[in-house]
Short mmCIF file of C-alpha atoms in Angstrom, two decimals:
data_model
loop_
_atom_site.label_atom_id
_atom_site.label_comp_id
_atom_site.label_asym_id
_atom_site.label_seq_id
_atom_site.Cartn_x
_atom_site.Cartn_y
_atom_site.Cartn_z
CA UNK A 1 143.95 171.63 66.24
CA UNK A 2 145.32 172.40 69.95
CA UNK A 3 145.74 170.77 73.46
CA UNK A 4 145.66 172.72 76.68
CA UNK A 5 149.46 173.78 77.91
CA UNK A 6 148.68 174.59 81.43
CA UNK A 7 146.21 175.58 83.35
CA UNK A 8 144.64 179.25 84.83
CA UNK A 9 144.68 180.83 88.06
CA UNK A 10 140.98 181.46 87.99
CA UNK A 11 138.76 178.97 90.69
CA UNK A 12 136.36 176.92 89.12
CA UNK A 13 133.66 178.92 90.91
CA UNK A 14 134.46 181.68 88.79
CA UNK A 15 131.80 180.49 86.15
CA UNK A 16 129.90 182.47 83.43
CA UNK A 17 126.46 180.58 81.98
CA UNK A 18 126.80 182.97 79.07
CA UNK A 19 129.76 181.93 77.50
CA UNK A 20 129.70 180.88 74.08
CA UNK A 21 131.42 177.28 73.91
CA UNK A 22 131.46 176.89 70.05
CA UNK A 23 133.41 179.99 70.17
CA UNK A 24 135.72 178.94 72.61
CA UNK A 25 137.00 176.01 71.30
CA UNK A 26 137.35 177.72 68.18
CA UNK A 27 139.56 180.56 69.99
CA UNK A 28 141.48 177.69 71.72
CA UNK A 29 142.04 176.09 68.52
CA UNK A 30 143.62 179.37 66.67
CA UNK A 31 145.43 180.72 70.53
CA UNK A 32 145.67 178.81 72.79
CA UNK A 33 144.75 180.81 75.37
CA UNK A 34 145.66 179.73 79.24
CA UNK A 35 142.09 181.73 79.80
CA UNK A 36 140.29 180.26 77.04
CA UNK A 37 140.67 176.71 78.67
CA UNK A 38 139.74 177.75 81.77
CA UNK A 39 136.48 179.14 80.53
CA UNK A 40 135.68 176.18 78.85
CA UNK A 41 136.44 173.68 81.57
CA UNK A 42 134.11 176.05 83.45
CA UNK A 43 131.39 176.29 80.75
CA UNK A 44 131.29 172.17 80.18
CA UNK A 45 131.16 171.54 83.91
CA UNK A 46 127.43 171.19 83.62
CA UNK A 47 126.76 170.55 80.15
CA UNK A 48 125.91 167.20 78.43
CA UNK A 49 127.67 165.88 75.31
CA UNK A 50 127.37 163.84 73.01
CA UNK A 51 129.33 160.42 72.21
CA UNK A 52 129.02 158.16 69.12
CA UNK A 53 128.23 154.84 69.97
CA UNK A 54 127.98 151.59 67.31
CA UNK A 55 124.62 151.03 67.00
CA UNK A 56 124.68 147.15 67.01
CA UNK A 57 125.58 148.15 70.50
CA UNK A 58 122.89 149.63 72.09
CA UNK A 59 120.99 147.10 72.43
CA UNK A 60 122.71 146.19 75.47
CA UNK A 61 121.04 149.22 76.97
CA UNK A 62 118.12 148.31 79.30
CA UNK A 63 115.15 148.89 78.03
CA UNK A 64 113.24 150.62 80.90
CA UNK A 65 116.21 153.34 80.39
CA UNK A 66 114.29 156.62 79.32
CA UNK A 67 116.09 159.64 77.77
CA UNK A 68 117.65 161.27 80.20
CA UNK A 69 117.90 158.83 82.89
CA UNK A 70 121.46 157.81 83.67
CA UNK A 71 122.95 154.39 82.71
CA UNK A 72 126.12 153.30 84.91
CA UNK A 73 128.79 151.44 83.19
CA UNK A 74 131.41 148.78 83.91
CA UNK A 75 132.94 148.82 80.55
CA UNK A 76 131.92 145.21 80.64
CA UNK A 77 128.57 145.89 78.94
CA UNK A 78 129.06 145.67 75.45
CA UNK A 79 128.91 149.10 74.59
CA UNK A 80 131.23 150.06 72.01
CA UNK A 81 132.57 153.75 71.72
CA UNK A 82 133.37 154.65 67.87
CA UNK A 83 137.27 156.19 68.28
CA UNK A 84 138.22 158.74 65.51
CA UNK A 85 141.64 159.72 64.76
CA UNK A 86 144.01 162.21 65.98
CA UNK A 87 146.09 164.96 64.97
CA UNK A 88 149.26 161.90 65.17
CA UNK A 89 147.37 159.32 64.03
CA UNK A 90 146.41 158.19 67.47
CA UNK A 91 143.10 157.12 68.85
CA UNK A 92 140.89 159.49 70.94
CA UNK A 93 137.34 159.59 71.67
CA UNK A 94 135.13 161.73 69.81
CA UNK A 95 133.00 163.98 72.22
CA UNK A 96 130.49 166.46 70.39
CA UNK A 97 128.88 169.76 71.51
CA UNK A 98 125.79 169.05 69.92
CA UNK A 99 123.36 166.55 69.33
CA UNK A 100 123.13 166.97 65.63
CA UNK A 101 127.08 166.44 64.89
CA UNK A 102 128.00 164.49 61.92
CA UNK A 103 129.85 161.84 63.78
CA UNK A 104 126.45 160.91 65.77
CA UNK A 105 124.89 160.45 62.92
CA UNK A 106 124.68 156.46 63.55
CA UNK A 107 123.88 156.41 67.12
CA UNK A 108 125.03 157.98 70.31
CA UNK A 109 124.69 158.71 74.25
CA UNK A 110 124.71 161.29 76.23
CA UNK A 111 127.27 162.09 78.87
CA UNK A 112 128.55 164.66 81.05
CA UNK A 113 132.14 166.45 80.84
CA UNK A 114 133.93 165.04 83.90
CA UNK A 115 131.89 161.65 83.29
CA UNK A 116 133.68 161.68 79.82
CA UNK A 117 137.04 162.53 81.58
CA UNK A 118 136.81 159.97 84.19
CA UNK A 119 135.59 157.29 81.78
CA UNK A 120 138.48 157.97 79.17
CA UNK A 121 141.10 157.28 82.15
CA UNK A 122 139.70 154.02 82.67
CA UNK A 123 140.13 152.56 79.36
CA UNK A 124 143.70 151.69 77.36
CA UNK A 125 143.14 152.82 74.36
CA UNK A 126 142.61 155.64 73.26
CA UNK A 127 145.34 158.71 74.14
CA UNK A 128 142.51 161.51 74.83
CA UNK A 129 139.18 163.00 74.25
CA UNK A 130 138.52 164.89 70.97
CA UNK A 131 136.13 167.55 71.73
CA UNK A 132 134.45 168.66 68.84
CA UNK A 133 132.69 171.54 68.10
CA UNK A 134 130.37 172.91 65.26
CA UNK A 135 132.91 174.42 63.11
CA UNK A 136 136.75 173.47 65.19
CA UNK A 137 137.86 170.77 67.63
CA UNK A 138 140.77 170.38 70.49
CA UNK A 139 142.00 167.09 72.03
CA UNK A 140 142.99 166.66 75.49
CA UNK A 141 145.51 163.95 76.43
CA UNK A 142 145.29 161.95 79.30
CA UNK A 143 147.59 163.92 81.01
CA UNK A 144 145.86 166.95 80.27
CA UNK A 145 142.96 165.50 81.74
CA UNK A 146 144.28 164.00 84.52
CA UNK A 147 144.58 167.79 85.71
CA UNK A 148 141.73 168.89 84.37
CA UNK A 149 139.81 166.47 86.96
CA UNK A 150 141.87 167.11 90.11
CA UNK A 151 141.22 170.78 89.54
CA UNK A 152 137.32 170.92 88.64
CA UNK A 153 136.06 167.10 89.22
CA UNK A 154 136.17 167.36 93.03
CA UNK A 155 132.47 167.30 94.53
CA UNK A 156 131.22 169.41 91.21
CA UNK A 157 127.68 168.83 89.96
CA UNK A 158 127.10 167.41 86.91
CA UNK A 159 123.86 168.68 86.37
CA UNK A 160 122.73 172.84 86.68
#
């Protein structure tokens, strides 16, 4: 669909809990919008996601974990992140919007925005993050998201 060109003026204080993500990264995937990123980068800073995980894998999560309790990660634990394809044949990991998205159907974890930023940067792989939406999707590149931590992943919360 689209990958963010550069980024806004706007501070990353200058948030707005009513924004309508779905919407957004259907406007960034028709324009493009400088703004529209911005918004979103805002709207996600607090917002958990979804990722598909193999489920032969999560077994390797302990079992005292209970939903919503963080799990830290050394990319050592077994946990295997299902890659999709994109828009030049690349890999990139899949990051959904909601909880009911067809590509969690077979299992999945939650995560946080940056967390999903930072992690991506850590492994070979895959070239970016495919966010995807109810109805459209964008992909940032590790470039892309390179910036898009220096400018909102300082000291930010991850929860509201």
């Amino acid at each position: 669909m689209s990958t963010p060109t550069s980024e806004s003026q706007l501070s990353p204080e200058q948030t707005s809990p009513d924004i309508d993500i779905e919407q957004l990264i259907y406007d960034i995937a028709e324009h493009a919008r400088d703004e529209d990123f911005t918004q979103l980068y805002q709207s996600l800073l607090s917002k958990e996601l979804f990722i598909p995980v193999e489920k032969e894998s999560l077994w390797r999560i302990p079992q005292h974990l209970k939903p919503g309790e963080t799990l830290q990660t050394d990319g050592d634990d077994g946990i295997k992140i299902r890659n999709v394809e994109g828009p030049r044949g690349e890999p990139f990991v899949p990051i959904a919007t909601t909880e009911s998205a067809p590509i969690l159907a077979e299992a999945h974890l939650g995560i946080y925005w940056l967390d999903a930023l930072a992690m991506v940067l850590k492994v070979e792989e895959p070239a970016g993050i495919l966010l995807q939406g109810k109805n459209s999707w964008v992909c940032f590149y590790k470039p892309q998201i390179e910036n898009i931590l220096k400018k909102y992943g300082q000291g930010k919360p991850r929860q509201s």
